[in-house]
């Protein structure tokens, strides 16, 4: 089966030989050297690497004491990447009740009557099953109960109840990574009693988890650091260009410490603004050139280069957008570096007042010629239909053609007036 989507290589030279290295895939081992040479003597050349899934891992299931209870399956072998574990069910002995499962590190991985049957899950970071030993725990039956509520970023996501427990019994709860709404969460803290008290109504323990969906080393992969202590800086392109390089950065802006025994986050340091690395390159489409960087949601903030971006510091997620301007002329390619490149030839940029520009002529700017052999007081009425209009200028020489237009208008008005006066004399 296909383990990884195909990757396409572009901008290669026909007839040249290139070496490709197989990517690492968790849970699998590459067959052979992991390298192949390919000669580009045809279009659509393909390279296929073959992998073998790693050896099965062994998972064991134990009871803390056979006098308290047993398990239905002692051991099983699981393929690390494609395995489907069966799991094992805890069977309490008479007079006992199941409480929880722990892994080989002593971490609680499942609690409550509804989780007597435990099935291993893949490691959230490596996405493979790992060898481990899980132990079922039991306690003497009693007439008390407790409840554990799990909150994910403040939202109640799961409630576990345990009945028939004795006074003083430890309240079992998980601290390992949890999946909620298909996202990874890490343990943060608890509120409430850790042991069963005499009043079952007061035996409520609240367990808080916080989102850990991304990491500073591999954005998009959990790293054990709560996302609320990190910010993400993204680099994108607006129309007519693209951005390549490290387009997503994750920065930790607050340090924290966990209690060595409980694992709870006990100390959070001050916020330290993060500075962009800006290890990116912009590439403009044909007839365009890089213009400036802006911030999504704050278009008025502009940066001329990535060096300018590196001078800023942020405490919240931010997305930078590369903007491109039309420069005309021939084709334009990349900017040749991370600073955004330069504009195209100034001669190819449209100038103000050029072809197609709107020109407004005020009525007072158009001269009216005085009729021959008349005085300014001897006015002649001219019908609108007899007055020709000069066409507006169609080039960028607005001032020169505007003057010519006014002169021609005056001459044409005078000719029209003379012709009309001659007609009147002929008729008389």
CSV table of C-alpha atoms in Angstrom, one decimal, residues 50-427:
chain,number,residue,atom,x,y,z
A,50,UNK,CA,9.8,0.2,-0.8
A,51,UNK,CA,9.4,-0.1,2.9
A,52,UNK,CA,9.1,-3.0,5.4
A,53,UNK,CA,7.1,-2.5,8.6
A,54,UNK,CA,9.2,-2.8,11.7
A,55,UNK,CA,9.0,-5.9,13.9
A,56,UNK,CA,5.9,-6.4,16.1
A,57,UNK,CA,6.0,-4.9,19.6
A,58,UNK,CA,5.0,-7.0,22.7
A,59,UNK,CA,2.4,-5.7,25.0
A,60,UNK,CA,1.8,-7.4,28.4
A,61,UNK,CA,-1.2,-7.2,30.7
A,62,UNK,CA,-0.9,-8.0,34.5
A,63,UNK,CA,-3.0,-7.9,37.7
A,64,UNK,CA,-1.5,-6.1,40.7
A,65,UNK,CA,-2.5,-9.1,42.8
A,66,UNK,CA,-4.1,-12.4,41.7
A,67,UNK,CA,-6.0,-12.4,45.0
A,68,UNK,CA,-7.7,-9.2,44.0
A,69,UNK,CA,-8.4,-9.9,40.4
A,70,UNK,CA,-7.1,-11.3,37.0
A,71,UNK,CA,-6.9,-10.2,33.4
A,72,UNK,CA,-8.4,-11.9,30.3
A,73,UNK,CA,-5.3,-11.6,28.1
A,74,UNK,CA,-1.7,-11.8,29.4
A,75,UNK,CA,0.3,-10.7,26.3
A,76,UNK,CA,-0.1,-9.9,22.6
A,77,UNK,CA,2.1,-9.0,19.6
A,78,UNK,CA,1.2,-5.8,17.7
A,79,UNK,CA,2.4,-4.4,14.4
A,80,UNK,CA,3.8,-0.9,15.2
A,81,UNK,CA,2.1,0.9,12.4
A,82,UNK,CA,-0.8,-1.2,11.2
A,83,UNK,CA,-1.6,-3.3,14.2
A,84,UNK,CA,-5.0,-3.7,15.8
A,85,UNK,CA,-4.6,-4.6,19.5
A,86,UNK,CA,-7.2,-6.7,21.2
A,87,UNK,CA,-6.6,-5.4,24.7
A,88,UNK,CA,-7.4,-7.1,28.0
A,89,UNK,CA,-10.2,-6.9,30.5
A,90,UNK,CA,-9.7,-6.7,34.3
A,91,UNK,CA,-11.7,-9.3,36.3
A,92,UNK,CA,-12.0,-8.4,40.0
A,93,UNK,CA,-12.2,-11.2,42.5
A,94,UNK,CA,-15.1,-11.5,44.9
A,95,UNK,CA,-15.0,-8.6,47.4
A,96,UNK,CA,-13.0,-6.4,45.1
A,97,UNK,CA,-13.7,-3.8,42.5
A,98,UNK,CA,-11.6,-2.7,39.5
A,99,UNK,CA,-10.2,0.9,39.9
A,100,UNK,CA,-7.7,1.6,37.1
A,101,UNK,CA,-4.9,0.6,34.6
A,102,UNK,CA,-1.3,1.9,34.7
A,103,UNK,CA,1.5,1.6,32.2
A,104,UNK,CA,5.1,0.6,33.0
A,105,UNK,CA,6.0,4.1,34.1
A,106,UNK,CA,3.2,4.0,36.7
A,107,UNK,CA,1.0,6.5,34.8
A,108,UNK,CA,-2.7,5.9,35.0
A,109,UNK,CA,-4.0,5.3,31.5
A,110,UNK,CA,-7.7,4.3,32.2
A,111,UNK,CA,-10.1,4.4,35.1
A,112,UNK,CA,-13.6,3.4,36.1
A,113,UNK,CA,-15.9,0.5,35.6
A,114,UNK,CA,-16.5,1.5,32.0
A,115,UNK,CA,-12.8,1.0,31.2
A,116,UNK,CA,-12.2,-2.4,32.7
A,117,UNK,CA,-11.3,-3.5,29.2
A,118,UNK,CA,-8.2,-1.6,28.1
A,119,UNK,CA,-6.9,-1.4,24.6
A,120,UNK,CA,-3.5,0.3,23.9
A,121,UNK,CA,-3.4,3.4,21.7
A,122,UNK,CA,-0.6,4.8,19.5
A,123,UNK,CA,1.9,7.3,20.8
A,124,UNK,CA,0.5,10.7,19.9
A,125,UNK,CA,4.0,12.0,18.8
A,126,UNK,CA,5.3,9.0,16.9
A,127,UNK,CA,1.9,7.6,15.7
A,128,UNK,CA,3.0,4.0,16.3
A,129,UNK,CA,2.2,1.4,19.0
A,130,UNK,CA,5.0,0.9,21.5
A,131,UNK,CA,6.0,-2.0,23.7
A,132,UNK,CA,4.6,-1.7,27.3
A,133,UNK,CA,3.2,-3.5,30.3
A,134,UNK,CA,-0.2,-2.5,31.6
A,135,UNK,CA,-1.3,-3.4,35.1
A,136,UNK,CA,-4.9,-3.7,36.4
A,137,UNK,CA,-5.5,-2.4,39.9
A,138,UNK,CA,-8.3,-3.4,42.3
A,139,UNK,CA,-9.6,-2.3,45.7
A,140,UNK,CA,-11.9,-3.7,48.4
A,141,UNK,CA,-15.5,-3.1,47.9
A,142,UNK,CA,-17.2,-0.4,50.0
A,143,UNK,CA,-20.3,1.8,50.1
A,144,UNK,CA,-18.7,5.0,49.0
A,145,UNK,CA,-18.2,6.5,45.5
A,146,UNK,CA,-16.3,9.2,43.7
A,147,UNK,CA,-16.5,11.1,40.5
A,148,UNK,CA,-13.8,12.4,38.2
A,149,UNK,CA,-14.6,15.2,35.6
A,150,UNK,CA,-12.2,15.8,32.7
A,151,UNK,CA,-12.1,19.3,31.3
A,152,UNK,CA,-10.4,20.2,28.0
A,153,UNK,CA,-9.5,23.9,27.8
A,154,UNK,CA,-12.2,24.5,30.3
A,155,UNK,CA,-14.9,22.5,28.6
A,156,UNK,CA,-16.3,19.4,30.3
A,157,UNK,CA,-15.5,16.5,28.0
A,158,UNK,CA,-15.8,13.3,30.1
A,159,UNK,CA,-17.1,12.1,33.5
A,160,UNK,CA,-15.9,8.9,35.2
A,161,UNK,CA,-17.7,7.5,38.3
A,162,UNK,CA,-16.6,4.8,40.7
A,163,UNK,CA,-18.9,3.1,43.1
A,164,UNK,CA,-18.3,0.6,45.9
A,165,UNK,CA,-15.0,2.0,47.1
A,166,UNK,CA,-13.6,2.2,50.6
A,167,UNK,CA,-12.8,5.2,52.7
A,168,UNK,CA,-9.3,6.5,52.0
A,169,UNK,CA,-9.0,4.9,48.6
A,170,UNK,CA,-6.9,6.9,46.2
A,171,UNK,CA,-9.1,8.6,43.5
A,172,UNK,CA,-7.7,7.4,40.2
A,173,UNK,CA,-7.3,9.8,37.3
A,174,UNK,CA,-5.2,10.1,34.1
A,175,UNK,CA,-2.3,12.4,33.5
A,176,UNK,CA,-1.1,11.1,30.2
A,177,UNK,CA,-1.9,12.8,26.9
A,178,UNK,CA,-5.6,12.6,25.9
A,179,UNK,CA,-7.4,12.9,22.6
A,180,UNK,CA,-10.5,15.1,22.5
A,181,UNK,CA,-12.3,16.1,19.3
A,182,UNK,CA,-9.5,14.5,17.4
A,183,UNK,CA,-6.9,16.8,19.0
A,184,UNK,CA,-4.1,16.1,21.5
A,185,UNK,CA,-4.3,17.5,25.0
A,186,UNK,CA,-1.8,17.4,27.8
A,187,UNK,CA,-2.4,17.3,31.6
A,188,UNK,CA,-2.4,20.7,33.3
A,189,UNK,CA,-3.8,20.5,36.9
A,190,UNK,CA,-6.4,19.1,39.3
A,191,UNK,CA,-9.0,20.5,41.7
A,192,UNK,CA,-10.5,18.5,44.5
A,193,UNK,CA,-9.7,15.6,46.9
A,194,UNK,CA,-7.2,12.9,45.8
A,195,UNK,CA,-8.6,10.3,48.2
A,196,UNK,CA,-12.2,9.1,49.0
A,197,UNK,CA,-13.8,10.9,51.9
A,198,UNK,CA,-16.8,9.9,54.1
A,199,UNK,CA,-19.2,12.0,52.0
A,200,UNK,CA,-19.6,10.6,48.5
A,201,UNK,CA,-21.1,14.0,47.4
A,202,UNK,CA,-17.8,15.7,48.1
A,203,UNK,CA,-15.7,13.1,46.4
A,204,UNK,CA,-15.4,15.1,43.1
A,205,UNK,CA,-12.1,15.5,41.4
A,206,UNK,CA,-11.7,17.9,38.4
A,207,UNK,CA,-8.9,17.2,36.0
A,208,UNK,CA,-7.9,19.9,33.6
A,209,UNK,CA,-6.2,19.3,30.2
A,210,UNK,CA,-5.0,21.9,27.7
A,211,UNK,CA,-4.4,21.7,24.0
A,212,UNK,CA,-1.1,20.6,22.6
A,213,UNK,CA,-1.6,20.3,18.8
A,214,UNK,CA,1.6,21.9,17.6
A,215,UNK,CA,5.3,22.1,18.4
A,216,UNK,CA,8.3,24.4,17.9
A,217,UNK,CA,10.4,21.7,16.3
A,218,UNK,CA,7.7,20.2,14.1
A,219,UNK,CA,4.7,22.5,13.6
A,220,UNK,CA,1.5,20.4,13.7
A,221,UNK,CA,3.0,17.7,15.9
A,222,UNK,CA,2.5,17.8,19.8
A,223,UNK,CA,5.7,18.6,21.8
A,224,UNK,CA,4.4,18.4,25.4
A,225,UNK,CA,4.2,22.2,25.6
A,226,UNK,CA,0.7,23.6,26.0
A,227,UNK,CA,-0.3,25.6,22.9
A,228,UNK,CA,-1.4,28.5,25.2
A,229,UNK,CA,2.3,29.0,26.0
A,230,UNK,CA,3.2,29.3,22.3
A,231,UNK,CA,2.4,31.4,19.3
A,232,UNK,CA,2.4,30.6,15.6
A,233,UNK,CA,3.8,32.9,13.0
A,234,UNK,CA,2.8,32.2,9.4
A,235,UNK,CA,3.9,33.6,6.1
A,236,UNK,CA,1.5,33.6,3.1
A,237,UNK,CA,1.2,35.3,-0.3
A,238,UNK,CA,-1.5,37.5,-1.7
A,239,UNK,CA,-2.4,37.4,-5.4
A,240,UNK,CA,0.3,37.3,-8.1
A,241,UNK,CA,3.0,35.5,-6.2
A,242,UNK,CA,4.1,32.8,-3.7
A,243,UNK,CA,6.1,32.3,-0.6
A,244,UNK,CA,8.5,29.4,0.1
A,245,UNK,CA,10.8,28.3,2.9
A,246,UNK,CA,9.8,27.9,6.6
A,247,UNK,CA,6.3,29.3,6.2
A,248,UNK,CA,5.1,28.2,9.7
A,249,UNK,CA,7.0,29.0,13.0
A,250,UNK,CA,6.0,28.0,16.5
A,251,UNK,CA,7.6,30.0,19.3
A,252,UNK,CA,7.3,29.3,23.1
A,253,UNK,CA,6.7,32.6,24.8
A,254,UNK,CA,6.2,31.3,28.4
A,255,UNK,CA,8.2,28.8,30.4
A,256,UNK,CA,6.5,26.5,33.0
A,257,UNK,CA,7.4,23.9,35.6
A,258,UNK,CA,5.6,20.7,36.6
A,259,UNK,CA,5.5,19.1,40.1
A,260,UNK,CA,7.9,16.2,40.0
A,261,UNK,CA,5.3,13.9,41.7
A,262,UNK,CA,1.9,15.0,40.5
A,263,UNK,CA,2.9,16.3,37.1
A,264,UNK,CA,0.8,19.4,37.6
A,265,UNK,CA,1.9,22.7,36.2
A,266,UNK,CA,2.8,24.7,39.2
A,267,UNK,CA,4.8,27.6,37.9
A,268,UNK,CA,4.4,29.7,34.8
A,269,UNK,CA,7.0,32.3,33.8
A,270,UNK,CA,6.5,35.8,32.4
A,271,UNK,CA,5.6,36.3,28.7
A,272,UNK,CA,8.6,36.7,26.5
A,273,UNK,CA,7.7,38.2,23.1
A,274,UNK,CA,8.9,36.2,20.1
A,275,UNK,CA,10.8,37.6,17.1
A,276,UNK,CA,10.1,36.1,13.6
A,277,UNK,CA,12.8,34.1,12.0
A,278,UNK,CA,11.4,35.0,8.6
A,279,UNK,CA,13.4,32.3,6.8
A,280,UNK,CA,11.2,32.7,3.7
A,281,UNK,CA,11.6,33.7,0.0
A,282,UNK,CA,9.0,35.5,-2.1
A,283,UNK,CA,8.5,34.7,-5.8
A,284,UNK,CA,6.5,37.0,-8.1
A,285,UNK,CA,4.4,35.9,-11.1
A,286,UNK,CA,5.2,37.2,-14.6
A,287,UNK,CA,4.9,41.0,-14.9
A,288,UNK,CA,4.8,41.4,-11.1
A,289,UNK,CA,7.4,42.2,-8.5
A,290,UNK,CA,7.5,41.9,-4.7
A,291,UNK,CA,6.2,45.1,-3.1
A,292,UNK,CA,5.9,44.8,0.7
A,293,UNK,CA,4.9,42.6,3.6
A,294,UNK,CA,1.7,43.3,5.6
A,295,UNK,CA,-0.1,41.7,8.5
A,296,UNK,CA,-3.4,39.9,8.1
A,297,UNK,CA,-6.0,42.0,9.9
A,298,UNK,CA,-3.8,45.1,9.9
A,299,UNK,CA,-3.2,46.0,6.2
A,300,UNK,CA,-1.9,49.5,7.1
A,301,UNK,CA,1.2,48.0,8.7
A,302,UNK,CA,3.8,47.5,6.0
A,303,UNK,CA,7.3,46.0,5.9
A,304,UNK,CA,9.8,46.4,3.1
A,305,UNK,CA,11.8,43.3,3.7
A,306,UNK,CA,12.1,40.2,5.9
A,307,UNK,CA,14.9,42.1,7.8
A,308,UNK,CA,12.1,44.5,8.9
A,309,UNK,CA,10.0,41.6,10.1
A,310,UNK,CA,12.8,40.4,12.3
A,311,UNK,CA,12.8,43.7,14.1
A,312,UNK,CA,9.3,43.0,15.5
A,313,UNK,CA,8.2,41.0,18.5
A,314,UNK,CA,4.8,39.3,19.1
A,315,UNK,CA,2.9,37.7,21.9
A,316,UNK,CA,-0.1,36.5,19.8
A,317,UNK,CA,-0.4,34.5,16.6
A,318,UNK,CA,0.4,36.6,13.5
A,319,UNK,CA,0.2,36.0,9.8
A,320,UNK,CA,2.4,38.0,7.4
A,321,UNK,CA,1.2,38.4,3.8
A,322,UNK,CA,3.5,39.1,0.9
A,323,UNK,CA,2.1,41.7,-1.6
A,324,UNK,CA,3.0,42.1,-5.2
A,325,UNK,CA,2.8,45.0,-7.6
A,326,UNK,CA,2.3,45.1,-11.4
A,327,UNK,CA,5.4,46.3,-13.2
A,328,UNK,CA,4.5,45.3,-16.8
A,329,UNK,CA,7.2,44.6,-19.3
A,330,UNK,CA,8.6,41.0,-19.7
A,331,UNK,CA,8.3,38.2,-17.3
A,332,UNK,CA,9.6,38.4,-13.7
A,333,UNK,CA,10.7,35.6,-11.5
A,334,UNK,CA,11.8,35.2,-7.9
A,335,UNK,CA,13.2,37.9,-5.7
A,336,UNK,CA,16.6,36.3,-5.3
A,337,UNK,CA,16.4,36.2,-1.6
A,338,UNK,CA,14.4,36.5,1.6
A,339,UNK,CA,14.2,40.3,1.5
A,340,UNK,CA,11.4,40.4,-1.0
A,341,UNK,CA,13.2,41.4,-4.2
A,342,UNK,CA,12.9,44.8,-6.1
A,343,UNK,CA,10.4,46.3,-8.4
A,344,UNK,CA,10.5,46.1,-12.2
A,345,UNK,CA,11.6,48.8,-14.7
A,346,UNK,CA,10.0,52.2,-13.8
A,347,UNK,CA,9.5,52.9,-17.5
A,348,UNK,CA,6.9,50.1,-17.7
A,349,UNK,CA,4.7,51.4,-14.9
A,350,UNK,CA,1.7,53.4,-16.1
A,351,UNK,CA,2.0,57.2,-15.4
A,352,UNK,CA,-0.7,59.5,-14.1
A,353,UNK,CA,-2.4,61.4,-16.9
A,354,UNK,CA,-1.6,58.7,-19.5
A,355,UNK,CA,-3.9,57.0,-22.0
A,356,UNK,CA,-7.4,56.5,-20.7
A,357,UNK,CA,-7.0,59.0,-17.9
A,358,UNK,CA,-10.0,61.2,-17.0
A,359,UNK,CA,-9.5,65.0,-17.7
A,360,UNK,CA,-11.9,67.6,-16.5
A,361,UNK,CA,-12.2,70.9,-18.4
A,362,UNK,CA,-13.9,73.7,-16.4
A,363,UNK,CA,-16.3,75.9,-18.4
A,364,UNK,CA,-14.4,79.0,-17.5
A,365,UNK,CA,-11.3,77.5,-19.1
A,366,UNK,CA,-12.9,77.4,-22.6
A,367,UNK,CA,-12.4,80.8,-24.5
A,368,UNK,CA,-15.2,82.3,-26.5
A,369,UNK,CA,-14.2,84.3,-29.6
A,370,UNK,CA,-15.8,87.7,-30.2
A,371,UNK,CA,-17.8,88.1,-33.4
A,372,UNK,CA,-16.0,90.1,-36.2
A,373,UNK,CA,-17.3,93.7,-36.6
A,374,UNK,CA,-19.2,93.5,-33.4
A,375,UNK,CA,-18.7,94.8,-29.9
A,376,UNK,CA,-18.9,92.7,-26.7
A,377,UNK,CA,-22.4,94.1,-26.2
A,378,UNK,CA,-23.5,93.0,-29.8
A,379,UNK,CA,-24.3,89.4,-28.8
A,380,UNK,CA,-25.4,86.8,-31.3
A,381,UNK,CA,-27.4,83.7,-30.2
A,382,UNK,CA,-26.0,80.4,-31.6
A,383,UNK,CA,-28.0,77.2,-31.6
A,384,UNK,CA,-26.4,74.4,-29.6
A,385,UNK,CA,-26.6,72.0,-32.6
A,386,UNK,CA,-24.3,74.3,-34.6
A,387,UNK,CA,-21.5,74.2,-32.1
A,388,UNK,CA,-18.9,71.4,-32.8
A,389,UNK,CA,-17.1,69.8,-29.8
A,390,UNK,CA,-13.5,68.9,-29.9
A,391,UNK,CA,-12.5,65.3,-28.8
A,392,UNK,CA,-10.9,64.9,-25.4
A,393,UNK,CA,-7.2,64.2,-25.4
A,394,UNK,CA,-6.2,60.5,-25.4
A,395,UNK,CA,-2.6,60.7,-24.4
A,396,UNK,CA,-0.7,61.7,-21.3
A,397,UNK,CA,0.0,65.2,-22.8
A,398,UNK,CA,-3.0,66.7,-21.0
A,399,UNK,CA,-1.7,70.2,-20.5
A,400,UNK,CA,-0.6,70.8,-24.2
A,401,UNK,CA,-3.7,69.2,-25.8
A,402,UNK,CA,-6.0,71.1,-23.3
A,403,UNK,CA,-4.6,74.4,-24.6
A,404,UNK,CA,-5.0,73.4,-28.3
A,405,UNK,CA,-8.6,72.3,-27.6
A,406,UNK,CA,-9.5,75.7,-26.1
A,407,UNK,CA,-8.0,77.5,-29.1
A,408,UNK,CA,-9.8,75.3,-31.6
A,409,UNK,CA,-13.1,75.8,-29.8
A,410,UNK,CA,-12.8,79.6,-30.0
A,411,UNK,CA,-12.0,79.5,-33.8
A,412,UNK,CA,-14.9,77.1,-34.5
A,413,UNK,CA,-17.3,79.3,-32.5
A,414,UNK,CA,-16.2,82.4,-34.5
A,415,UNK,CA,-16.6,80.6,-37.9
A,416,UNK,CA,-20.1,79.4,-36.9
A,417,UNK,CA,-21.1,82.9,-35.9
A,418,UNK,CA,-19.9,84.4,-39.2
A,419,UNK,CA,-21.7,81.8,-41.3
A,420,UNK,CA,-25.0,82.4,-39.4
A,421,UNK,CA,-24.7,86.2,-39.9
A,422,UNK,CA,-24.1,85.8,-43.6
A,423,UNK,CA,-27.2,83.6,-43.9
A,424,UNK,CA,-29.2,86.3,-42.2
A,425,UNK,CA,-27.9,89.0,-44.6
A,426,UNK,CA,-28.6,86.8,-47.6
A,427,UNK,CA,-32.2,86.3,-46.4
